[in-house]
Amino acid sequence: MINYNANISIQERTENFAIRVIKAYFELNKRPFDDAAKILSKQFLRSGTSIGANCSEAKYAQSNKDFINKYSIALKEANETIYWIKIMIKSELVSK
């Protein structure tokens, strides 16, 4: 079960999420001759790990505008990650 502790920083949450994404990526790529899994999991890996990278960059933003931009990118990447998860579930590549 996931512990949603409000005391954990967004950087730590997104880092933990990225680690889960990486583990899921490795599991999806254990399937031999499954090109769909390889392609979708790579997209999922890129967007899922990008969330934390952008939040980490925002921590050292040079201005408020830069800070907002980094978090806006992180939000877009989070939405893309949700999309890939939905596609993988609906295509029965993974279980809900």
CSV table of N, CA and C in Angstrom, one decimal:
chain,number,residue,atom,x,y,z
A,1,MET,N,0.8,-1.2,0.0
A,1,MET,CA,0.0,0.0,0.0
A,1,MET,C,0.9,1.2,0.0
A,2,ILE,N,0.4,2.3,-0.7
A,2,ILE,CA,1.2,3.5,-0.8
A,2,ILE,C,0.9,4.4,0.4
A,3,ASN,N,1.9,5.0,1.0
A,3,ASN,CA,1.7,5.9,2.1
A,3,ASN,C,1.8,7.3,1.6
A,4,TYR,N,0.7,8.0,1.6
A,4,TYR,CA,0.6,9.4,1.1
A,4,TYR,C,0.8,10.3,2.3
A,5,ASN,N,2.0,10.5,2.7
A,5,ASN,CA,2.4,11.3,3.8
A,5,ASN,C,2.6,12.8,3.3
A,6,ALA,N,1.8,13.7,3.9
A,6,ALA,CA,1.8,15.1,3.4
A,6,ALA,C,3.1,15.7,3.8
A,7,ASN,N,3.9,15.1,4.7
A,7,ASN,CA,5.2,15.7,5.1
A,7,ASN,C,6.3,15.5,4.1
A,8,ILE,N,6.1,14.7,3.1
A,8,ILE,CA,7.1,14.4,2.1
A,8,ILE,C,7.1,15.5,1.1
A,9,SER,N,8.3,16.0,0.7
A,9,SER,CA,8.4,17.0,-0.2
A,9,SER,C,8.1,16.6,-1.6
A,10,ILE,N,7.7,17.5,-2.5
A,10,ILE,CA,7.3,17.1,-3.9
A,10,ILE,C,8.5,16.5,-4.6
A,11,GLN,N,9.7,17.0,-4.2
A,11,GLN,CA,10.9,16.4,-4.8
A,11,GLN,C,11.1,14.9,-4.5
A,12,GLU,N,10.8,14.6,-3.2
A,12,GLU,CA,11.0,13.2,-2.7
A,12,GLU,C,9.8,12.4,-3.3
A,13,ARG,N,8.6,12.9,-3.4
A,13,ARG,CA,7.5,12.2,-3.9
A,13,ARG,C,7.8,11.8,-5.4
A,14,THR,N,8.2,12.8,-6.2
A,14,THR,CA,8.5,12.6,-7.6
A,14,THR,C,9.7,11.7,-7.8
A,15,GLU,N,10.6,11.7,-6.9
A,15,GLU,CA,11.8,10.8,-7.0
A,15,GLU,C,11.3,9.4,-6.7
A,16,ASN,N,10.5,9.2,-5.7
A,16,ASN,CA,9.9,7.9,-5.4
A,16,ASN,C,9.1,7.4,-6.6
A,17,PHE,N,8.3,8.2,-7.2
A,17,PHE,CA,7.5,7.9,-8.3
A,17,PHE,C,8.4,7.4,-9.5
A,18,ALA,N,9.4,8.2,-9.7
A,18,ALA,CA,10.4,7.8,-10.8
A,18,ALA,C,11.0,6.4,-10.6
A,19,ILE,N,11.3,6.1,-9.4
A,19,ILE,CA,11.8,4.8,-9.1
A,19,ILE,C,10.8,3.7,-9.4
A,20,ARG,N,9.5,4.0,-9.0
A,20,ARG,CA,8.5,3.0,-9.3
A,20,ARG,C,8.3,2.8,-10.8
A,21,VAL,N,8.4,3.9,-11.6
A,21,VAL,CA,8.3,3.9,-13.0
A,21,VAL,C,9.4,3.1,-13.6
A,22,ILE,N,10.6,3.3,-13.1
A,22,ILE,CA,11.8,2.5,-13.6
A,22,ILE,C,11.6,1.0,-13.4
A,23,LYS,N,11.1,0.7,-12.2
A,23,LYS,CA,10.9,-0.8,-11.9
A,23,LYS,C,9.8,-1.3,-12.8
A,24,ALA,N,8.7,-0.6,-13.0
A,24,ALA,CA,7.7,-1.0,-13.9
A,24,ALA,C,8.2,-1.2,-15.3
A,25,TYR,N,9.1,-0.3,-15.8
A,25,TYR,CA,9.7,-0.3,-17.1
A,25,TYR,C,10.5,-1.7,-17.2
A,26,PHE,N,11.3,-2.0,-16.2
A,26,PHE,CA,12.0,-3.2,-16.3
A,26,PHE,C,11.1,-4.5,-16.4
A,27,GLU,N,10.0,-4.4,-15.6
A,27,GLU,CA,9.1,-5.6,-15.6
A,27,GLU,C,8.5,-5.7,-17.0
A,28,LEU,N,8.1,-4.6,-17.6
A,28,LEU,CA,7.4,-4.6,-18.9
A,28,LEU,C,8.4,-5.1,-20.0
A,29,ASN,N,9.7,-4.8,-19.8
A,29,ASN,CA,10.6,-5.2,-20.8
A,29,ASN,C,11.2,-6.6,-20.7
A,30,LYS,N,10.6,-7.4,-19.7
A,30,LYS,CA,11.0,-8.8,-19.5
A,30,LYS,C,10.3,-9.7,-20.5
A,31,ARG,N,9.3,-9.1,-21.2
A,31,ARG,CA,8.5,-9.9,-22.1
A,31,ARG,C,9.2,-10.1,-23.4
A,32,PRO,N,9.5,-11.3,-23.8
A,32,PRO,CA,10.2,-11.4,-25.1
A,32,PRO,C,9.3,-11.2,-26.3
A,33,PHE,N,9.8,-10.5,-27.3
A,33,PHE,CA,9.2,-10.3,-28.6
A,33,PHE,C,7.9,-9.5,-28.4
A,34,ASP,N,7.8,-8.6,-27.4
A,34,ASP,CA,6.6,-7.7,-27.2
A,34,ASP,C,7.0,-6.3,-27.6
A,35,ASP,N,6.9,-6.0,-28.8
A,35,ASP,CA,7.3,-4.6,-29.3
A,35,ASP,C,6.4,-3.5,-28.7
A,36,ALA,N,5.1,-3.8,-28.6
A,36,ALA,CA,4.2,-2.8,-28.0
A,36,ALA,C,4.6,-2.5,-26.6
A,37,ALA,N,5.0,-3.5,-25.8
A,37,ALA,CA,5.4,-3.2,-24.4
A,37,ALA,C,6.7,-2.4,-24.4
A,38,LYS,N,7.6,-2.7,-25.3
A,38,LYS,CA,8.9,-2.0,-25.3
A,38,LYS,C,8.6,-0.5,-25.7
A,39,ILE,N,7.8,-0.2,-26.7
A,39,ILE,CA,7.6,1.1,-27.1
A,39,ILE,C,6.8,1.9,-26.1
A,40,LEU,N,5.7,1.4,-25.6
A,40,LEU,CA,4.9,2.1,-24.6
A,40,LEU,C,5.6,2.3,-23.3
A,41,SER,N,6.4,1.3,-22.9
A,41,SER,CA,7.1,1.4,-21.6
A,41,SER,C,8.2,2.5,-21.7
A,42,LYS,N,8.8,2.6,-22.9
A,42,LYS,CA,9.8,3.7,-23.1
A,42,LYS,C,9.2,5.1,-23.0
A,43,GLN,N,8.0,5.2,-23.6
A,43,GLN,CA,7.3,6.5,-23.5
A,43,GLN,C,6.9,6.8,-22.0
A,44,PHE,N,6.4,5.8,-21.3
A,44,PHE,CA,6.1,5.8,-19.9
A,44,PHE,C,7.3,6.2,-19.1
A,45,LEU,N,8.4,5.5,-19.4
A,45,LEU,CA,9.7,5.8,-18.6
A,45,LEU,C,10.1,7.3,-18.8
A,46,ARG,N,10.1,7.8,-20.0
A,46,ARG,CA,10.5,9.1,-20.3
A,46,ARG,C,9.6,10.2,-19.6
A,47,SER,N,8.3,10.0,-19.7
A,47,SER,CA,7.5,11.0,-19.1
A,47,SER,C,7.4,10.9,-17.6
A,48,GLY,N,7.4,9.6,-17.1
A,48,GLY,CA,7.4,9.4,-15.6
A,48,GLY,C,8.6,9.8,-14.9
A,49,THR,N,9.7,9.8,-15.5
A,49,THR,CA,11.0,10.2,-14.8
A,49,THR,C,11.2,11.7,-15.0
A,50,SER,N,10.6,12.3,-16.1
A,50,SER,CA,10.8,13.7,-16.3
A,50,SER,C,10.0,14.6,-15.3
A,51,ILE,N,9.0,14.0,-14.7
A,51,ILE,CA,8.3,14.8,-13.7
A,51,ILE,C,9.2,15.3,-12.6
A,52,GLY,N,9.9,14.3,-12.0
A,52,GLY,CA,10.8,14.6,-10.9
A,52,GLY,C,12.0,15.5,-11.3
A,53,ALA,N,12.5,15.3,-12.6
A,53,ALA,CA,13.6,16.1,-13.0
A,53,ALA,C,13.2,17.5,-13.1
A,54,ASN,N,12.0,17.8,-13.6
A,54,ASN,CA,11.6,19.2,-13.7
A,54,ASN,C,11.3,19.8,-12.4
A,55,CYS,N,10.7,19.0,-11.4
A,55,CYS,CA,10.5,19.5,-10.1
A,55,CYS,C,11.9,19.8,-9.4
A,56,SER,N,12.8,19.0,-9.7
A,56,SER,CA,14.2,19.2,-9.1
A,56,SER,C,14.8,20.5,-9.7
A,57,GLU,N,14.6,20.7,-11.0
A,57,GLU,CA,15.2,21.9,-11.6
A,57,GLU,C,14.5,23.1,-11.0
A,58,ALA,N,13.2,23.0,-10.8
A,58,ALA,CA,12.4,24.2,-10.2
A,58,ALA,C,13.0,24.6,-8.9
A,59,LYS,N,13.5,23.7,-8.1
A,59,LYS,CA,14.1,24.0,-6.8
A,59,LYS,C,15.2,25.1,-6.9
A,60,TYR,N,15.9,25.2,-8.1
A,60,TYR,CA,16.9,26.1,-8.3
A,60,TYR,C,16.6,27.1,-9.4
A,61,ALA,N,15.3,27.4,-9.5
A,61,ALA,CA,14.9,28.3,-10.6
A,61,ALA,C,15.5,29.7,-10.4
A,62,GLN,N,15.8,30.4,-11.5
A,62,GLN,CA,16.4,31.7,-11.4
A,62,GLN,C,15.4,32.8,-11.3
A,63,SER,N,14.1,32.5,-11.4
A,63,SER,CA,13.1,33.5,-11.3
A,63,SER,C,11.8,32.8,-11.0
A,64,ASN,N,10.8,33.6,-10.6
A,64,ASN,CA,9.4,33.0,-10.4
A,64,ASN,C,8.9,32.5,-11.7
A,65,LYS,N,9.2,33.1,-12.8
A,65,LYS,CA,8.7,32.7,-14.1
A,65,LYS,C,9.4,31.3,-14.5
A,66,ASP,N,10.7,31.2,-14.2
A,66,ASP,CA,11.4,30.0,-14.5
A,66,ASP,C,10.8,28.8,-13.6
A,67,PHE,N,10.5,29.2,-12.3
A,67,PHE,CA,10.0,28.2,-11.4
A,67,PHE,C,8.6,27.7,-11.9
A,68,ILE,N,7.7,28.6,-12.3
A,68,ILE,CA,6.4,28.2,-12.8
A,68,ILE,C,6.5,27.4,-14.1
A,69,ASN,N,7.5,27.8,-14.9
A,69,ASN,CA,7.7,27.1,-16.2
A,69,ASN,C,8.1,25.6,-15.9
A,70,LYS,N,9.0,25.4,-14.9
A,70,LYS,CA,9.5,24.0,-14.6
A,70,LYS,C,8.3,23.2,-14.1
A,71,TYR,N,7.5,23.8,-13.2
A,71,TYR,CA,6.4,23.0,-12.6
A,71,TYR,C,5.3,22.8,-13.7
A,72,SER,N,5.1,23.7,-14.6
A,72,SER,CA,4.2,23.5,-15.7
A,72,SER,C,4.6,22.4,-16.6
A,73,ILE,N,5.9,22.3,-16.8
A,73,ILE,CA,6.4,21.1,-17.6
A,73,ILE,C,6.2,19.8,-16.9
A,74,ALA,N,6.4,19.8,-15.6
A,74,ALA,CA,6.2,18.7,-14.7
A,74,ALA,C,4.8,18.2,-14.8
A,75,LEU,N,3.9,19.2,-14.7
A,75,LEU,CA,2.4,18.9,-14.8
A,75,LEU,C,2.1,18.2,-16.1
A,76,LYS,N,2.6,18.8,-17.2
A,76,LYS,CA,2.4,18.2,-18.5
A,76,LYS,C,2.9,16.8,-18.6
A,77,GLU,N,4.1,16.6,-18.1
A,77,GLU,CA,4.7,15.2,-18.1
A,77,GLU,C,3.8,14.3,-17.2
A,78,ALA,N,3.3,14.7,-16.1
A,78,ALA,CA,2.4,13.9,-15.3
A,78,ALA,C,1.2,13.5,-16.0
A,79,ASN,N,0.6,14.5,-16.8
A,79,ASN,CA,-0.6,14.1,-17.6
A,79,ASN,C,-0.3,13.2,-18.7
A,80,GLU,N,0.9,13.3,-19.3
A,80,GLU,CA,1.3,12.3,-20.3
A,80,GLU,C,1.5,11.0,-19.7
A,81,THR,N,2.1,10.9,-18.5
A,81,THR,CA,2.3,9.6,-17.8
A,81,THR,C,1.0,8.9,-17.6
A,82,ILE,N,0.0,9.7,-17.1
A,82,ILE,CA,-1.4,9.2,-16.9
A,82,ILE,C,-1.9,8.6,-18.2
A,83,TYR,N,-1.7,9.3,-19.3
A,83,TYR,CA,-2.1,8.8,-20.6
A,83,TYR,C,-1.5,7.4,-20.9
A,84,TRP,N,-0.2,7.3,-20.8
A,84,TRP,CA,0.4,6.0,-21.1
A,84,TRP,C,0.0,4.9,-20.2
A,85,ILE,N,-0.3,5.2,-18.9
A,85,ILE,CA,-0.8,4.2,-18.0
A,85,ILE,C,-2.2,3.8,-18.5
A,86,LYS,N,-3.1,4.7,-18.9
A,86,LYS,CA,-4.4,4.4,-19.4
A,86,LYS,C,-4.3,3.5,-20.6
A,87,ILE,N,-3.4,3.8,-21.5
A,87,ILE,CA,-3.2,3.1,-22.8
A,87,ILE,C,-2.8,1.7,-22.4
A,88,MET,N,-1.8,1.5,-21.5
A,88,MET,CA,-1.3,0.2,-21.2
A,88,MET,C,-2.4,-0.6,-20.5
A,89,ILE,N,-3.3,0.0,-19.7
A,89,ILE,CA,-4.4,-0.7,-19.0
A,89,ILE,C,-5.4,-1.1,-20.0
A,90,LYS,N,-5.8,-0.2,-20.9
A,90,LYS,CA,-6.9,-0.5,-21.9
A,90,LYS,C,-6.5,-1.5,-22.9
A,91,SER,N,-5.2,-1.5,-23.2
A,91,SER,CA,-4.7,-2.5,-24.2
A,91,SER,C,-4.4,-3.8,-23.5
A,92,GLU,N,-4.6,-3.9,-22.2
A,92,GLU,CA,-4.4,-5.1,-21.4
A,92,GLU,C,-2.9,-5.5,-21.4
A,93,LEU,N,-2.0,-4.5,-21.6
A,93,LEU,CA,-0.6,-4.7,-21.4
A,93,LEU,C,-0.3,-4.9,-19.9
A,94,VAL,N,-1.0,-4.2,-19.1
A,94,VAL,CA,-0.9,-4.3,-17.6
A,94,VAL,C,-2.3,-4.4,-17.0
A,95,SER,N,-2.4,-4.9,-15.8
A,95,SER,CA,-3.7,-5.0,-15.2
A,95,SER,C,-3.9,-3.7,-14.4
A,96,LYS,N,-5.2,-3.4,-14.2
A,96,LYS,CA,-5.5,-2.2,-13.5
A,96,LYS,C,-5.0,-2.3,-12.0
